[in-house]
Amino acid sequence: MILKNRIVALICIALTLASCNGNSNTPDVKENDTVETATRPVGELLFDNLVGTWRRDDGKSFERWTKIAMGHYRSEVYKLQKTDTAWEEQADVFRMPDRWFFQNKVAGQNEGKAVRFTSTSITENSVHFSNPAHDFPTDIHYSMPDSNMVHAYIVGPNSNGGKDTIPFNYTRYK
C-alpha cells in the first residue's frame, strides 16, 4: 500500500513539473480560434471554405472549387445546356511566399492564355485580386458572408471612362 501511494505521489509530481514547463511551442491563439486556424496562412481558411460546387442565381451556371494541395486551389466555371456541359473558365489560386495569385483562362479570350491577378487584400472571408494591366477585368472579388453563400464580382474599365461591375452570386450546391 505504501509503495502504491509513493507511485501515485511521483506521478502527481511529474505531471505538475511537466505542466509548469515555461517553454511552450503552441502558437498564439485568439479567443474563439483553434490551433488549426491560428497556424494557417491568411486566406487558407477562405479557400478551404470555397471547396465544393456553387450554383449561380440563374440555376444553370456553376463554379466548382477543389483543393489541389496545401496552398493550391482550382476553380472551374461551367454552364449546363440541356444534357451538355460547357466549360467557360478555369482558374488556379495559389500561394507564393507572401501573396495569393489567381491565374485564369477564359474560353474564347486572351488568345487562350492565362491571365494572372495578385491578391491586394485578404481576410478569412474575402479576397481581392488585381491586375491593372489587364483590359477587363482589372479586379476580381470573392466574399463569403456565410458558409452557403458566395458573392463574387469583377470590375474593369468601360468605354465611357468609368468602371463596370459584374456580380456573380452563388449558393452552395454540393
mmCIF file of N, CA and C in Angstrom, residues 12-85:
data_model
loop_
_atom_site.group_PDB
_atom_site.id
_atom_site.type_symbol
_atom_site.label_atom_id
_atom_site.label_comp_id
_atom_site.label_asym_id
_atom_site.label_seq_id
_atom_site.Cartn_x
_atom_site.Cartn_y
_atom_site.Cartn_z
ATOM 1 N N CYS A 12 2.032 12.313 -9.699
ATOM 2 C CA CYS A 12 1.478 13.662 -9.496
ATOM 3 C C CYS A 12 2.568 14.722 -9.594
ATOM 4 N N ILE A 13 3.722 14.459 -8.990
ATOM 5 C CA ILE A 13 4.832 15.413 -9.041
ATOM 6 C C ILE A 13 5.324 15.569 -10.481
ATOM 7 N N ALA A 14 5.471 14.468 -11.193
ATOM 8 C CA ALA A 14 5.937 14.516 -12.578
ATOM 9 C C ALA A 14 4.967 15.310 -13.455
ATOM 10 N N LEU A 15 3.674 15.081 -13.287
ATOM 11 C CA LEU A 15 2.672 15.815 -14.063
ATOM 12 C C LEU A 15 2.692 17.299 -13.730
ATOM 13 N N THR A 16 2.871 17.630 -12.459
ATOM 14 C CA THR A 16 2.929 19.031 -12.044
ATOM 15 C C THR A 16 4.134 19.717 -12.663
ATOM 16 N N LEU A 17 5.302 19.067 -12.609
ATOM 17 C CA LEU A 17 6.507 19.645 -13.197
ATOM 18 C C LEU A 17 6.370 19.803 -14.707
ATOM 19 N N ALA A 18 5.789 18.837 -15.363
ATOM 20 C CA ALA A 18 5.614 18.909 -16.815
ATOM 21 C C ALA A 18 4.684 20.054 -17.200
ATOM 22 N N SER A 19 3.647 20.272 -16.416
ATOM 23 C CA SER A 19 2.701 21.340 -16.748
ATOM 24 C C SER A 19 3.265 22.715 -16.441
ATOM 25 N N CYS A 20 4.296 22.812 -15.631
ATOM 26 C CA CYS A 20 4.901 24.098 -15.290
ATOM 27 C C CYS A 20 6.011 24.476 -16.254
ATOM 28 N N ASN A 21 6.315 23.672 -17.218
ATOM 29 C CA ASN A 21 7.377 23.949 -18.168
ATOM 30 C C ASN A 21 7.095 25.265 -18.878
ATOM 31 N N GLY A 22 8.011 26.212 -18.793
ATOM 32 C CA GLY A 22 7.807 27.535 -19.385
ATOM 33 C C GLY A 22 8.017 27.567 -20.881
ATOM 34 N N ASN A 23 8.579 26.533 -21.479
ATOM 35 C CA ASN A 23 8.814 26.515 -22.917
ATOM 36 C C ASN A 23 7.587 25.985 -23.627
ATOM 37 N N SER A 24 6.808 26.876 -24.153
ATOM 38 C CA SER A 24 5.592 26.464 -24.851
ATOM 39 C C SER A 24 5.815 26.577 -26.347
ATOM 40 N N ASN A 25 5.538 25.525 -27.061
ATOM 41 C CA ASN A 25 5.667 25.536 -28.511
ATOM 42 C C ASN A 25 4.331 25.748 -29.198
ATOM 43 N N THR A 26 3.304 26.096 -28.453
ATOM 44 C CA THR A 26 1.997 26.297 -29.058
ATOM 45 C C THR A 26 1.911 27.694 -29.633
ATOM 46 N N PRO A 27 1.224 27.867 -30.771
ATOM 47 C CA PRO A 27 1.105 29.190 -31.378
ATOM 48 C C PRO A 27 0.178 30.076 -30.560
ATOM 49 N N ASP A 28 0.288 31.386 -30.808
ATOM 50 C CA ASP A 28 -0.650 32.312 -30.178
ATOM 51 C C ASP A 28 -2.020 32.060 -30.771
ATOM 52 N N VAL A 29 -2.990 31.831 -29.930
ATOM 53 C CA VAL A 29 -4.343 31.533 -30.382
ATOM 54 C C VAL A 29 -5.275 32.581 -29.812
ATOM 55 N N LYS A 30 -6.064 33.193 -30.704
ATOM 56 C CA LYS A 30 -7.042 34.176 -30.265
ATOM 57 C C LYS A 30 -8.246 33.465 -29.682
ATOM 58 N N GLU A 31 -9.011 34.202 -28.890
ATOM 59 C CA GLU A 31 -10.247 33.639 -28.341
ATOM 60 C C GLU A 31 -11.129 33.200 -29.502
ATOM 61 N N ASN A 32 -11.809 32.096 -29.367
ATOM 62 C CA ASN A 32 -12.685 31.504 -30.385
ATOM 63 C C ASN A 32 -11.917 30.988 -31.590
ATOM 64 N N ASP A 33 -10.605 30.886 -31.500
ATOM 65 C CA ASP A 33 -9.800 30.374 -32.592
ATOM 66 C C ASP A 33 -9.350 28.968 -32.238
ATOM 67 N N THR A 34 -8.954 28.215 -33.227
ATOM 68 C CA THR A 34 -8.416 26.892 -32.970
ATOM 69 C C THR A 34 -6.958 26.902 -33.380
ATOM 70 N N VAL A 35 -6.198 25.931 -32.923
ATOM 71 C CA VAL A 35 -4.796 25.851 -33.324
ATOM 72 C C VAL A 35 -4.708 25.711 -34.834
ATOM 73 N N GLU A 36 -5.632 24.960 -35.432
ATOM 74 C CA GLU A 36 -5.610 24.756 -36.880
ATOM 75 C C GLU A 36 -5.732 26.080 -37.625
ATOM 76 N N THR A 37 -6.685 26.946 -37.254
ATOM 77 C CA THR A 37 -6.849 28.205 -37.972
ATOM 78 C C THR A 37 -5.774 29.208 -37.599
ATOM 79 N N ALA A 38 -5.225 29.126 -36.401
ATOM 80 C CA ALA A 38 -4.206 30.082 -35.984
ATOM 81 C C ALA A 38 -2.892 29.861 -36.715
ATOM 82 N N THR A 39 -2.607 28.659 -37.181
ATOM 83 C CA THR A 39 -1.337 28.382 -37.835
ATOM 84 C C THR A 39 -1.438 28.379 -39.355
ATOM 85 N N ARG A 40 -2.611 28.521 -39.911
ATOM 86 C CA ARG A 40 -2.772 28.539 -41.361
ATOM 87 C C ARG A 40 -2.383 29.901 -41.925
ATOM 88 N N PRO A 41 -1.861 29.918 -43.162
ATOM 89 C CA PRO A 41 -1.601 31.205 -43.807
ATOM 90 C C PRO A 41 -2.919 31.945 -44.030
ATOM 91 N N VAL A 42 -2.860 33.269 -44.007
ATOM 92 C CA VAL A 42 -4.057 34.061 -44.275
ATOM 93 C C VAL A 42 -4.605 33.652 -45.641
ATOM 94 N N GLY A 43 -5.866 33.421 -45.721
ATOM 95 C CA GLY A 43 -6.503 33.021 -46.976
ATOM 96 C C GLY A 43 -6.797 31.546 -47.071
ATOM 97 N N GLU A 44 -6.014 30.732 -46.402
ATOM 98 C CA GLU A 44 -6.204 29.279 -46.488
ATOM 99 C C GLU A 44 -7.604 28.882 -46.019
ATOM 100 N N LEU A 45 -8.077 29.482 -44.941
ATOM 101 C CA LEU A 45 -9.411 29.170 -44.433
ATOM 102 C C LEU A 45 -10.482 29.559 -45.447
ATOM 103 N N LEU A 46 -10.349 30.735 -46.048
ATOM 104 C CA LEU A 46 -11.314 31.175 -47.062
ATOM 105 C C LEU A 46 -11.372 30.181 -48.214
ATOM 106 N N PHE A 47 -10.229 29.820 -48.764
ATOM 107 C CA PHE A 47 -10.225 28.922 -49.918
ATOM 108 C C PHE A 47 -10.680 27.516 -49.540
ATOM 109 N N ASP A 48 -10.342 27.059 -48.343
ATOM 110 C CA ASP A 48 -10.866 25.766 -47.884
ATOM 111 C C ASP A 48 -12.388 25.801 -47.815
ATOM 112 N N ASN A 49 -12.946 26.919 -47.372
ATOM 113 C CA ASN A 49 -14.404 27.042 -47.288
ATOM 114 C C ASN A 49 -15.066 27.133 -48.661
ATOM 115 N N LEU A 50 -14.315 27.565 -49.670
ATOM 116 C CA LEU A 50 -14.860 27.630 -51.029
ATOM 117 C C LEU A 50 -14.937 26.252 -51.695
ATOM 118 N N VAL A 51 -14.189 25.286 -51.193
ATOM 119 C CA VAL A 51 -14.173 23.957 -51.812
ATOM 120 C C VAL A 51 -15.592 23.399 -51.853
ATOM 121 N N GLY A 52 -15.981 22.965 -53.045
ATOM 122 C CA GLY A 52 -17.328 22.444 -53.261
ATOM 123 C C GLY A 52 -17.890 23.007 -54.554
ATOM 124 N N THR A 53 -19.144 22.731 -54.815
ATOM 125 C CA THR A 53 -19.804 23.219 -56.024
ATOM 126 C C THR A 53 -20.826 24.275 -55.638
ATOM 127 N N TRP A 54 -20.809 25.357 -56.393
ATOM 128 C CA TRP A 54 -21.667 26.512 -56.139
ATOM 129 C C TRP A 54 -22.546 26.765 -57.356
ATOM 130 N N ARG A 55 -23.839 27.035 -57.123
ATOM 131 C CA ARG A 55 -24.774 27.304 -58.222
ATOM 132 C C ARG A 55 -25.083 28.796 -58.255
ATOM 133 N N ARG A 56 -24.969 29.347 -59.451
ATOM 134 C CA ARG A 56 -25.269 30.764 -59.640
ATOM 135 C C ARG A 56 -26.777 30.985 -59.600
ATOM 136 N N ASP A 57 -27.179 32.220 -59.369
ATOM 137 C CA ASP A 57 -28.597 32.571 -59.270
ATOM 138 C C ASP A 57 -29.420 32.134 -60.479
ATOM 139 N N ASP A 58 -28.804 32.079 -61.673
ATOM 140 C CA ASP A 58 -29.561 31.682 -62.873
ATOM 141 C C ASP A 58 -29.913 30.194 -62.885
ATOM 142 N N GLY A 59 -29.307 29.414 -61.983
ATOM 143 C CA GLY A 59 -29.599 27.985 -61.878
ATOM 144 C C GLY A 59 -28.933 27.121 -62.931
ATOM 145 N N LYS A 60 -28.244 27.730 -63.902
ATOM 146 C CA LYS A 60 -27.606 26.970 -64.985
ATOM 147 C C LYS A 60 -26.082 27.054 -64.965
ATOM 148 N N SER A 61 -25.548 28.019 -64.244
ATOM 149 C CA SER A 61 -24.099 28.206 -64.175
ATOM 150 C C SER A 61 -23.592 27.746 -62.816
ATOM 151 N N PHE A 62 -22.402 27.147 -62.831
ATOM 152 C CA PHE A 62 -21.821 26.580 -61.616
ATOM 153 C C PHE A 62 -20.345 26.949 -61.526
ATOM 154 N N GLU A 63 -19.843 26.996 -60.312
ATOM 155 C CA GLU A 63 -18.413 27.159 -60.076
ATOM 156 C C GLU A 63 -18.010 26.084 -59.079
ATOM 157 N N ARG A 64 -17.072 25.240 -59.495
ATOM 158 C CA ARG A 64 -16.614 24.139 -58.640
ATOM 159 C C ARG A 64 -15.183 24.417 -58.189
ATOM 160 N N TRP A 65 -14.984 24.417 -56.863
ATOM 161 C CA TRP A 65 -13.675 24.633 -56.270
ATOM 162 C C TRP A 65 -13.149 23.312 -55.720
ATOM 163 N N THR A 66 -11.880 23.030 -56.007
ATOM 164 C CA THR A 66 -11.217 21.855 -55.453
ATOM 165 C C THR A 66 -9.874 22.282 -54.854
ATOM 166 N N LYS A 67 -9.439 21.520 -53.876
ATOM 167 C CA LYS A 67 -8.124 21.763 -53.285
ATOM 168 C C LYS A 67 -7.155 20.794 -53.937
ATOM 169 N N ILE A 68 -6.165 21.330 -54.615
ATOM 170 C CA ILE A 68 -5.164 20.516 -55.309
ATOM 171 C C ILE A 68 -4.090 20.067 -54.317
ATOM 172 N N ALA A 69 -3.630 21.003 -53.512
ATOM 173 C CA ALA A 69 -2.595 20.750 -52.496
ATOM 174 C C ALA A 69 -2.646 21.910 -51.510
ATOM 175 N N MET A 70 -1.869 21.819 -50.440
ATOM 176 C CA MET A 70 -1.817 22.921 -49.482
ATOM 177 C C MET A 70 -1.386 24.184 -50.225
ATOM 178 N N GLY A 71 -2.202 25.230 -50.159
ATOM 179 C CA GLY A 71 -1.868 26.486 -50.825
ATOM 180 C C GLY A 71 -2.139 26.507 -52.309
ATOM 181 N N HIS A 72 -2.901 25.533 -52.844
ATOM 182 C CA HIS A 72 -3.214 25.491 -54.280
ATOM 183 C C HIS A 72 -4.645 24.990 -54.473
ATOM 184 N N TYR A 73 -5.458 25.823 -55.118
ATOM 185 C CA TYR A 73 -6.871 25.514 -55.345
ATOM 186 C C TYR A 73 -7.194 25.712 -56.815
ATOM 187 N N ARG A 74 -8.270 25.088 -57.263
ATOM 188 C CA ARG A 74 -8.708 25.241 -58.652
ATOM 189 C C ARG A 74 -10.197 25.541 -58.672
ATOM 190 N N SER A 75 -10.550 26.479 -59.540
ATOM 191 C CA SER A 75 -11.947 26.842 -59.768
ATOM 192 C C SER A 75 -12.277 26.552 -61.226
ATOM 193 N N GLU A 76 -13.402 25.886 -61.448
ATOM 194 C CA GLU A 76 -13.867 25.618 -62.810
ATOM 195 C C GLU A 76 -15.291 26.140 -62.925
ATOM 196 N N VAL A 77 -15.501 27.002 -63.913
ATOM 197 C CA VAL A 77 -16.824 27.578 -64.147
ATOM 198 C C VAL A 77 -17.405 26.896 -65.375
ATOM 199 N N TYR A 78 -18.630 26.417 -65.236
ATOM 200 C CA TYR A 78 -19.284 25.746 -66.355
ATOM 201 C C TYR A 78 -20.770 26.032 -66.341
ATOM 202 N N LYS A 79 -21.386 25.771 -67.493
ATOM 203 C CA LYS A 79 -22.813 26.003 -67.659
ATOM 204 C C LYS A 79 -23.443 24.721 -68.175
ATOM 205 N N LEU A 80 -24.608 24.389 -67.669
ATOM 206 C CA LEU A 80 -25.354 23.231 -68.167
ATOM 207 C C LEU A 80 -26.286 23.696 -69.276
ATOM 208 N N GLN A 81 -26.158 23.053 -70.441
ATOM 209 C CA GLN A 81 -27.013 23.360 -71.587
ATOM 210 C C GLN A 81 -27.682 22.065 -72.015
ATOM 211 N N LYS A 82 -28.914 21.892 -71.559
ATOM 212 C CA LYS A 82 -29.660 20.645 -71.735
ATOM 213 C C LYS A 82 -28.854 19.510 -71.119
ATOM 214 N N THR A 83 -28.320 18.599 -71.937
ATOM 215 C CA THR A 83 -27.549 17.474 -71.392
ATOM 216 C C THR A 83 -26.040 17.676 -71.534
ATOM 217 N N ASP A 84 -25.625 18.837 -72.045
ATOM 218 C CA ASP A 84 -24.206 19.116 -72.249
ATOM 219 C C ASP A 84 -23.668 20.057 -71.173
ATOM 220 N N THR A 85 -22.363 19.964 -70.959
ATOM 221 C CA THR A 85 -21.667 20.865 -70.049
ATOM 222 C C THR A 85 -20.729 21.725 -70.875
#
